[in-house]
């Protein structure tokens, strides 16, 4: 599709440099959304945008955009690239950051070789994709796509009691543009797989045609605290046991299924959290995922039924709160085929696949044709300092992104 290639040294050096910002002494970086360490990452990204002579725009939810708008393209909607630069706690250096920096590298390369696109090209870094400090995850892209009111999002209170709007203002990224101020012509996100499929099956490229649906809930179980030694088992209202039953139910149901449904309990706490006291309260999260909406609905219904059963049998009270709910997403078939063609032209075989993780692309797909490119993750490890993708695969993915961008913005005949 093109004879050009990205500046691999520049891309890899920037990935490593960004990975040092917020790094823990004995692990990986921690740049939670709107934190002081994320501010440093944002500042570095903006500096690189200016180095590439791009216009910098920040919207009210803190999304950052680098805009290349060559003369004569002003009346056309832009092709948007991007991902995020916030991280989980003690993260790897590739998740999100790779897509943002590769997008920047593609634009820089095209400018340097004198490519004249038929429309503007934009690279974006979306706010709070990870959802660690503020819920829901993928917040910046969700607001941008109109799925969450910006005022509601800015009023979000984080796990540390902070207010998102105030924190964005404090770090200097409460922008003036209304979210959605640029409607993308299309959106492409390059990302590490964060799973083992590509490496295990020997594919250097994933052409992602869909994303799993996600259901997040918080479960609160209220029982009675009592003495661990004097209270007979049959007379207990043990919130801990009830929680254990729910967790086991989810695990066994997923294992017994021949579907790709997965269920995870990632957070749990007991009160009063004492070794010799029966728990009076258990609070935990449930993450359900499936690429099929009907199956996801069935899993949610099965969980609700089981919660009622456990409440009755254990004599406890159970309440469930929905934290986030996103339907499965089908990406644009034409863009997916363009990704496959670009890989083939580079002598690389690709695999059509579903993403098990949520990404900003699933939000932007609400307002524009979208698709994703995956490159392998060694051993499928992510959200961990051991997260790793080879330089060969990183460069290959960025060059495929370059080719796809050239195809989608080729000058009109």
mmCIF file of N, CA and C in Angstrom, residues 301-393:
data_model
loop_
_atom_site.group_PDB
_atom_site.id
_atom_site.type_symbol
_atom_site.label_atom_id
_atom_site.label_comp_id
_atom_site.label_asym_id
_atom_site.label_seq_id
_atom_site.Cartn_x
_atom_site.Cartn_y
_atom_site.Cartn_z
ATOM 1 N N UNK A 301 -28.665 -12.727 34.170
ATOM 2 C CA UNK A 301 -29.893 -13.274 34.764
ATOM 3 C C UNK A 301 -29.576 -14.440 35.690
ATOM 4 N N UNK A 302 -28.650 -15.313 35.280
ATOM 5 C CA UNK A 302 -28.276 -16.451 36.115
ATOM 6 C C UNK A 302 -27.647 -15.980 37.418
ATOM 7 N N UNK A 303 -26.830 -14.946 37.346
ATOM 8 C CA UNK A 303 -26.227 -14.389 38.551
ATOM 9 C C UNK A 303 -27.300 -13.821 39.476
ATOM 10 N N UNK A 304 -28.246 -13.076 38.926
ATOM 11 C CA UNK A 304 -29.309 -12.488 39.747
ATOM 12 C C UNK A 304 -30.117 -13.578 40.448
ATOM 13 N N UNK A 305 -30.423 -14.662 39.731
ATOM 14 C CA UNK A 305 -31.158 -15.776 40.339
ATOM 15 C C UNK A 305 -30.358 -16.397 41.473
ATOM 16 N N UNK A 306 -29.065 -16.565 41.242
ATOM 17 C CA UNK A 306 -28.241 -17.211 42.274
ATOM 18 C C UNK A 306 -28.095 -16.316 43.498
ATOM 19 N N UNK A 307 -28.009 -15.020 43.297
ATOM 20 C CA UNK A 307 -27.925 -14.109 44.437
ATOM 21 C C UNK A 307 -29.167 -14.235 45.316
ATOM 22 N N UNK A 308 -30.326 -14.382 44.702
ATOM 23 C CA UNK A 308 -31.559 -14.561 45.480
ATOM 24 C C UNK A 308 -31.519 -15.877 46.258
ATOM 25 N N UNK A 309 -30.993 -16.922 45.636
ATOM 26 C CA UNK A 309 -30.888 -18.224 46.308
ATOM 27 C C UNK A 309 -29.957 -18.145 47.506
ATOM 28 N N UNK A 310 -28.806 -17.548 47.326
ATOM 29 C CA UNK A 310 -27.827 -17.441 48.408
ATOM 30 C C UNK A 310 -28.378 -16.588 49.549
ATOM 31 N N UNK A 311 -29.042 -15.499 49.203
ATOM 32 C CA UNK A 311 -29.605 -14.637 50.244
ATOM 33 C C UNK A 311 -30.572 -15.418 51.127
ATOM 34 N N UNK A 312 -31.381 -16.245 50.506
ATOM 35 C CA UNK A 312 -32.354 -17.020 51.270
ATOM 36 C C UNK A 312 -31.677 -18.112 52.096
ATOM 37 N N UNK A 313 -30.771 -18.833 51.497
ATOM 38 C CA UNK A 313 -30.151 -19.970 52.180
ATOM 39 C C UNK A 313 -29.189 -19.535 53.280
ATOM 40 N N UNK A 314 -28.509 -18.420 53.089
ATOM 41 C CA UNK A 314 -27.540 -17.968 54.091
ATOM 42 C C UNK A 314 -28.125 -16.927 55.039
ATOM 43 N N UNK A 315 -29.382 -16.565 54.843
ATOM 44 C CA UNK A 315 -30.074 -15.591 55.689
ATOM 45 C C UNK A 315 -29.330 -14.255 55.736
ATOM 46 N N UNK A 316 -28.953 -13.790 54.555
ATOM 47 C CA UNK A 316 -28.267 -12.510 54.420
ATOM 48 C C UNK A 316 -29.045 -11.636 53.444
ATOM 49 N N UNK A 317 -28.683 -10.368 53.412
ATOM 50 C CA UNK A 317 -29.277 -9.434 52.461
ATOM 51 C C UNK A 317 -28.241 -9.112 51.391
ATOM 52 N N UNK A 318 -28.645 -9.204 50.132
ATOM 53 C CA UNK A 318 -27.715 -8.961 49.028
ATOM 54 C C UNK A 318 -28.270 -7.871 48.120
ATOM 55 N N UNK A 319 -27.435 -6.891 47.855
ATOM 56 C CA UNK A 319 -27.788 -5.842 46.901
ATOM 57 C C UNK A 319 -26.734 -5.802 45.802
ATOM 58 N N UNK A 320 -27.185 -5.531 44.587
ATOM 59 C CA UNK A 320 -26.286 -5.445 43.430
ATOM 60 C C UNK A 320 -26.418 -4.077 42.786
ATOM 61 N N UNK A 321 -25.293 -3.464 42.503
ATOM 62 C CA UNK A 321 -25.272 -2.162 41.832
ATOM 63 C C UNK A 321 -24.504 -2.286 40.530
ATOM 64 N N UNK A 322 -25.113 -1.824 39.452
ATOM 65 C CA UNK A 322 -24.425 -1.841 38.167
ATOM 66 C C UNK A 322 -23.419 -0.700 38.119
ATOM 67 N N UNK A 323 -22.166 -1.030 37.820
ATOM 68 C CA UNK A 323 -21.116 -0.026 37.711
ATOM 69 C C UNK A 323 -20.906 0.408 36.265
ATOM 70 N N UNK A 324 -21.011 -0.536 35.353
ATOM 71 C CA UNK A 324 -20.838 -0.230 33.938
ATOM 72 C C UNK A 324 -21.444 -1.363 33.122
ATOM 73 N N UNK A 325 -21.951 -1.013 31.943
ATOM 74 C CA UNK A 325 -22.529 -2.036 31.064
ATOM 75 C C UNK A 325 -22.347 -1.592 29.616
ATOM 76 N N UNK A 326 -21.587 -2.382 28.866
ATOM 77 C CA UNK A 326 -21.341 -2.073 27.471
ATOM 78 C C UNK A 326 -21.676 -3.282 26.617
ATOM 79 N N UNK A 327 -22.453 -3.068 25.584
ATOM 80 C CA UNK A 327 -22.812 -4.145 24.681
ATOM 81 C C UNK A 327 -21.621 -4.535 23.797
ATOM 82 N N UNK A 328 -21.611 -5.768 23.296
ATOM 83 C CA UNK A 328 -20.575 -6.148 22.321
ATOM 84 C C UNK A 328 -20.600 -5.205 21.116
ATOM 85 N N UNK A 329 -19.443 -5.053 20.487
ATOM 86 C CA UNK A 329 -19.303 -4.126 19.368
ATOM 87 C C UNK A 329 -18.807 -4.885 18.138
ATOM 88 N N UNK A 330 -19.433 -4.620 16.989
ATOM 89 C CA UNK A 330 -18.946 -5.107 15.713
ATOM 90 C C UNK A 330 -18.252 -3.949 14.993
ATOM 91 N N UNK A 331 -17.000 -4.171 14.600
ATOM 92 C CA UNK A 331 -16.260 -3.118 13.933
ATOM 93 C C UNK A 331 -16.574 -3.086 12.430
ATOM 94 N N UNK A 332 -16.089 -2.037 11.783
ATOM 95 C CA UNK A 332 -16.360 -1.816 10.373
ATOM 96 C C UNK A 332 -15.627 -2.848 9.507
ATOM 97 N N UNK A 333 -16.386 -3.588 8.715
ATOM 98 C CA UNK A 333 -15.804 -4.668 7.922
ATOM 99 C C UNK A 333 -14.812 -4.188 6.891
ATOM 100 N N UNK A 334 -15.047 -3.040 6.288
ATOM 101 C CA UNK A 334 -14.139 -2.540 5.261
ATOM 102 C C UNK A 334 -12.780 -2.177 5.862
ATOM 103 N N UNK A 335 -12.790 -1.555 7.030
ATOM 104 C CA UNK A 335 -11.514 -1.212 7.664
ATOM 105 C C UNK A 335 -10.785 -2.489 8.087
ATOM 106 N N UNK A 336 -11.515 -3.465 8.596
ATOM 107 C CA UNK A 336 -10.889 -4.734 8.987
ATOM 108 C C UNK A 336 -10.224 -5.386 7.773
ATOM 109 N N UNK A 337 -10.892 -5.380 6.633
ATOM 110 C CA UNK A 337 -10.290 -5.955 5.420
ATOM 111 C C UNK A 337 -9.063 -5.157 4.984
ATOM 112 N N UNK A 338 -9.104 -3.850 5.170
ATOM 113 C CA UNK A 338 -7.940 -3.027 4.832
ATOM 114 C C UNK A 338 -6.748 -3.387 5.709
ATOM 115 N N UNK A 339 -6.996 -3.672 6.969
ATOM 116 C CA UNK A 339 -5.927 -4.109 7.875
ATOM 117 C C UNK A 339 -5.331 -5.431 7.394
ATOM 118 N N UNK A 340 -6.187 -6.356 7.031
ATOM 119 C CA UNK A 340 -5.710 -7.656 6.541
ATOM 120 C C UNK A 340 -4.876 -7.491 5.270
ATOM 121 N N UNK A 341 -5.329 -6.647 4.368
ATOM 122 C CA UNK A 341 -4.593 -6.414 3.131
ATOM 123 C C UNK A 341 -3.237 -5.758 3.406
ATOM 124 N N UNK A 342 -3.216 -4.840 4.359
ATOM 125 C CA UNK A 342 -1.960 -4.178 4.702
ATOM 126 C C UNK A 342 -0.963 -5.171 5.293
ATOM 127 N N UNK A 343 -1.443 -6.069 6.136
ATOM 128 C CA UNK A 343 -0.562 -7.092 6.704
ATOM 129 C C UNK A 343 -0.013 -7.989 5.600
ATOM 130 N N UNK A 344 -0.880 -8.426 4.703
ATOM 131 C CA UNK A 344 -0.457 -9.306 3.616
ATOM 132 C C UNK A 344 0.579 -8.624 2.734
ATOM 133 N N UNK A 345 0.377 -7.333 2.466
ATOM 134 C CA UNK A 345 1.321 -6.599 1.626
ATOM 135 C C UNK A 345 2.700 -6.492 2.276
ATOM 136 N N UNK A 346 2.729 -6.565 3.588
ATOM 137 C CA UNK A 346 4.000 -6.549 4.323
ATOM 138 C C UNK A 346 4.552 -7.954 4.548
ATOM 139 N N UNK A 347 3.892 -8.962 3.966
ATOM 140 C CA UNK A 347 4.354 -10.341 4.112
ATOM 141 C C UNK A 347 4.019 -10.952 5.450
ATOM 142 N N UNK A 348 2.968 -10.448 6.104
ATOM 143 C CA UNK A 348 2.588 -10.923 7.430
ATOM 144 C C UNK A 348 1.196 -11.533 7.389
ATOM 145 N N UNK A 349 1.016 -12.655 8.056
ATOM 146 C CA UNK A 349 -0.307 -13.254 8.128
ATOM 147 C C UNK A 349 -1.055 -12.672 9.318
ATOM 148 N N UNK A 350 -2.362 -12.534 9.156
ATOM 149 C CA UNK A 350 -3.178 -11.929 10.199
ATOM 150 C C UNK A 350 -4.307 -12.859 10.589
ATOM 151 N N UNK A 351 -4.851 -12.616 11.768
ATOM 152 C CA UNK A 351 -5.967 -13.407 12.279
ATOM 153 C C UNK A 351 -7.113 -12.482 12.627
ATOM 154 N N UNK A 352 -8.289 -12.773 12.108
ATOM 155 C CA UNK A 352 -9.479 -12.049 12.564
ATOM 156 C C UNK A 352 -9.821 -12.515 13.961
ATOM 157 N N UNK A 353 -10.154 -11.562 14.823
ATOM 158 C CA UNK A 353 -10.351 -11.950 16.214
ATOM 159 C C UNK A 353 -11.245 -10.967 16.953
ATOM 160 N N UNK A 354 -11.732 -11.436 18.089
ATOM 161 C CA UNK A 354 -12.488 -10.611 19.023
ATOM 162 C C UNK A 354 -11.564 -10.180 20.152
ATOM 163 N N UNK A 355 -11.704 -8.946 20.590
ATOM 164 C CA UNK A 355 -10.938 -8.485 21.752
ATOM 165 C C UNK A 355 -11.672 -8.844 23.033
ATOM 166 N N UNK A 356 -10.937 -9.441 23.953
ATOM 167 C CA UNK A 356 -11.514 -9.741 25.257
ATOM 168 C C UNK A 356 -11.498 -8.563 26.202
ATOM 169 N N UNK A 357 -10.695 -7.557 25.895
ATOM 170 C CA UNK A 357 -10.600 -6.357 26.733
ATOM 171 C C UNK A 357 -11.435 -5.237 26.134
ATOM 172 N N UNK A 358 -11.800 -4.290 26.972
ATOM 173 C CA UNK A 358 -12.469 -3.091 26.496
ATOM 174 C C UNK A 358 -11.445 -2.070 26.020
ATOM 175 N N UNK A 359 -11.800 -1.280 25.032
ATOM 176 C CA UNK A 359 -10.893 -0.274 24.480
ATOM 177 C C UNK A 359 -11.687 0.971 24.089
ATOM 178 N N UNK A 360 -10.968 2.075 23.940
ATOM 179 C CA UNK A 360 -11.620 3.314 23.506
ATOM 180 C C UNK A 360 -12.319 3.134 22.163
ATOM 181 N N UNK A 361 -11.820 2.231 21.336
ATOM 182 C CA UNK A 361 -12.422 2.003 20.021
ATOM 183 C C UNK A 361 -13.886 1.606 20.125
ATOM 184 N N UNK A 362 -14.245 0.884 21.194
ATOM 185 C CA UNK A 362 -15.644 0.459 21.278
ATOM 186 C C UNK A 362 -16.573 1.629 21.560
ATOM 187 N N UNK A 363 -16.052 2.699 22.152
ATOM 188 C CA UNK A 363 -16.866 3.894 22.363
ATOM 189 C C UNK A 363 -16.936 4.751 21.098
ATOM 190 N N UNK A 364 -15.797 4.951 20.457
ATOM 191 C CA UNK A 364 -15.780 5.781 19.256
ATOM 192 C C UNK A 364 -16.552 5.101 18.127
ATOM 193 N N UNK A 365 -16.670 3.774 18.182
ATOM 194 C CA UNK A 365 -17.454 3.056 17.167
ATOM 195 C C UNK A 365 -18.919 3.463 17.188
ATOM 196 N N UNK A 366 -19.357 4.111 18.259
ATOM 197 C CA UNK A 366 -20.735 4.607 18.308
ATOM 198 C C UNK A 366 -20.975 5.750 17.340
ATOM 199 N N UNK A 367 -19.907 6.465 16.977
ATOM 200 C CA UNK A 367 -20.078 7.671 16.168
ATOM 201 C C UNK A 367 -19.324 7.622 14.848
ATOM 202 N N UNK A 368 -18.516 6.571 14.620
ATOM 203 C CA UNK A 368 -17.734 6.512 13.392
ATOM 204 C C UNK A 368 -17.348 5.065 13.099
ATOM 205 N N UNK A 369 -17.117 4.717 11.847
ATOM 206 C CA UNK A 369 -16.566 3.395 11.535
ATOM 207 C C UNK A 369 -15.230 3.220 12.251
ATOM 208 N N UNK A 370 -15.005 2.055 12.825
ATOM 209 C CA UNK A 370 -13.810 1.843 13.641
ATOM 210 C C UNK A 370 -13.332 0.409 13.511
ATOM 211 N N UNK A 371 -12.069 0.212 13.839
ATOM 212 C CA UNK A 371 -11.493 -1.132 13.919
ATOM 213 C C UNK A 371 -10.193 -1.034 14.703
ATOM 214 N N UNK A 372 -9.633 -2.198 15.017
ATOM 215 C CA UNK A 372 -8.405 -2.245 15.798
ATOM 216 C C UNK A 372 -7.390 -3.186 15.158
ATOM 217 N N UNK A 373 -6.127 -2.896 15.422
ATOM 218 C CA UNK A 373 -5.014 -3.751 15.022
ATOM 219 C C UNK A 373 -4.350 -4.244 16.298
ATOM 220 N N UNK A 374 -4.135 -5.547 16.395
ATOM 221 C CA UNK A 374 -3.435 -6.131 17.538
ATOM 222 C C UNK A 374 -2.064 -6.654 17.110
ATOM 223 N N UNK A 375 -1.115 -6.558 18.029
ATOM 224 C CA UNK A 375 0.161 -7.262 17.901
ATOM 225 C C UNK A 375 0.322 -8.158 19.130
ATOM 226 N N UNK A 376 1.141 -9.207 19.031
ATOM 227 C CA UNK A 376 1.186 -10.205 20.106
ATOM 228 C C UNK A 376 1.713 -9.659 21.432
ATOM 229 N N UNK A 377 1.193 -10.215 22.507
ATOM 230 C CA UNK A 377 1.712 -9.995 23.853
ATOM 231 C C UNK A 377 2.384 -11.284 24.299
ATOM 232 N N UNK A 378 3.645 -11.202 24.678
ATOM 233 C CA UNK A 378 4.373 -12.397 25.094
ATOM 234 C C UNK A 378 3.697 -13.010 26.316
ATOM 235 N N UNK A 379 3.353 -14.291 26.208
ATOM 236 C CA UNK A 379 2.684 -15.061 27.273
ATOM 237 C C UNK A 379 1.313 -14.492 27.629
ATOM 238 N N UNK A 380 0.820 -13.548 26.835
ATOM 239 C CA UNK A 380 -0.492 -12.973 27.104
ATOM 240 C C UNK A 380 -0.555 -12.085 28.323
ATOM 241 N N UNK A 381 0.598 -11.636 28.832
ATOM 242 C CA UNK A 381 0.641 -10.875 30.081
ATOM 243 C C UNK A 381 0.403 -9.390 29.810
ATOM 244 N N UNK A 382 -0.476 -8.791 30.617
ATOM 245 C CA UNK A 382 -0.707 -7.354 30.548
ATOM 246 C C UNK A 382 -1.146 -6.870 31.926
ATOM 247 N N UNK A 383 -1.232 -5.534 32.082
ATOM 248 C CA UNK A 383 -1.528 -4.946 33.398
ATOM 249 C C UNK A 383 -0.533 -5.472 34.429
ATOM 250 N N UNK A 384 0.717 -5.502 34.038
ATOM 251 C CA UNK A 384 1.766 -6.137 34.839
ATOM 252 C C UNK A 384 3.104 -5.628 34.295
ATOM 253 N N UNK A 385 4.089 -5.365 35.165
ATOM 254 C CA UNK A 385 5.395 -4.918 34.652
ATOM 255 C C UNK A 385 6.043 -5.905 33.689
ATOM 256 N N UNK A 386 5.603 -7.175 33.713
ATOM 257 C CA UNK A 386 6.159 -8.181 32.799
ATOM 258 C C UNK A 386 5.557 -8.104 31.391
ATOM 259 N N UNK A 387 4.586 -7.229 31.194
ATOM 260 C CA UNK A 387 3.993 -7.029 29.879
ATOM 261 C C UNK A 387 5.100 -6.773 28.855
ATOM 262 N N UNK A 388 5.069 -7.522 27.730
ATOM 263 C CA UNK A 388 6.150 -7.370 26.759
ATOM 264 C C UNK A 388 5.678 -7.735 25.362
ATOM 265 N N UNK A 389 6.077 -6.932 24.401
ATOM 266 C CA UNK A 389 5.910 -7.215 22.984
ATOM 267 C C UNK A 389 7.240 -6.921 22.314
ATOM 268 N N UNK A 390 7.673 -7.800 21.417
ATOM 269 C CA UNK A 390 8.980 -7.635 20.792
ATOM 270 C C UNK A 390 9.030 -6.377 19.946
ATOM 271 N N UNK A 391 10.238 -5.835 19.793
ATOM 272 C CA UNK A 391 10.404 -4.648 18.961
ATOM 273 C C UNK A 391 9.978 -4.928 17.525
ATOM 274 N N UNK A 392 10.255 -6.143 17.051
ATOM 275 C CA UNK A 392 9.856 -6.509 15.687
ATOM 276 C C UNK A 392 8.348 -6.390 15.509
ATOM 277 N N UNK A 393 7.600 -6.911 16.476
ATOM 278 C CA UNK A 393 6.140 -6.846 16.383
ATOM 279 C C UNK A 393 5.623 -5.425 16.563
#
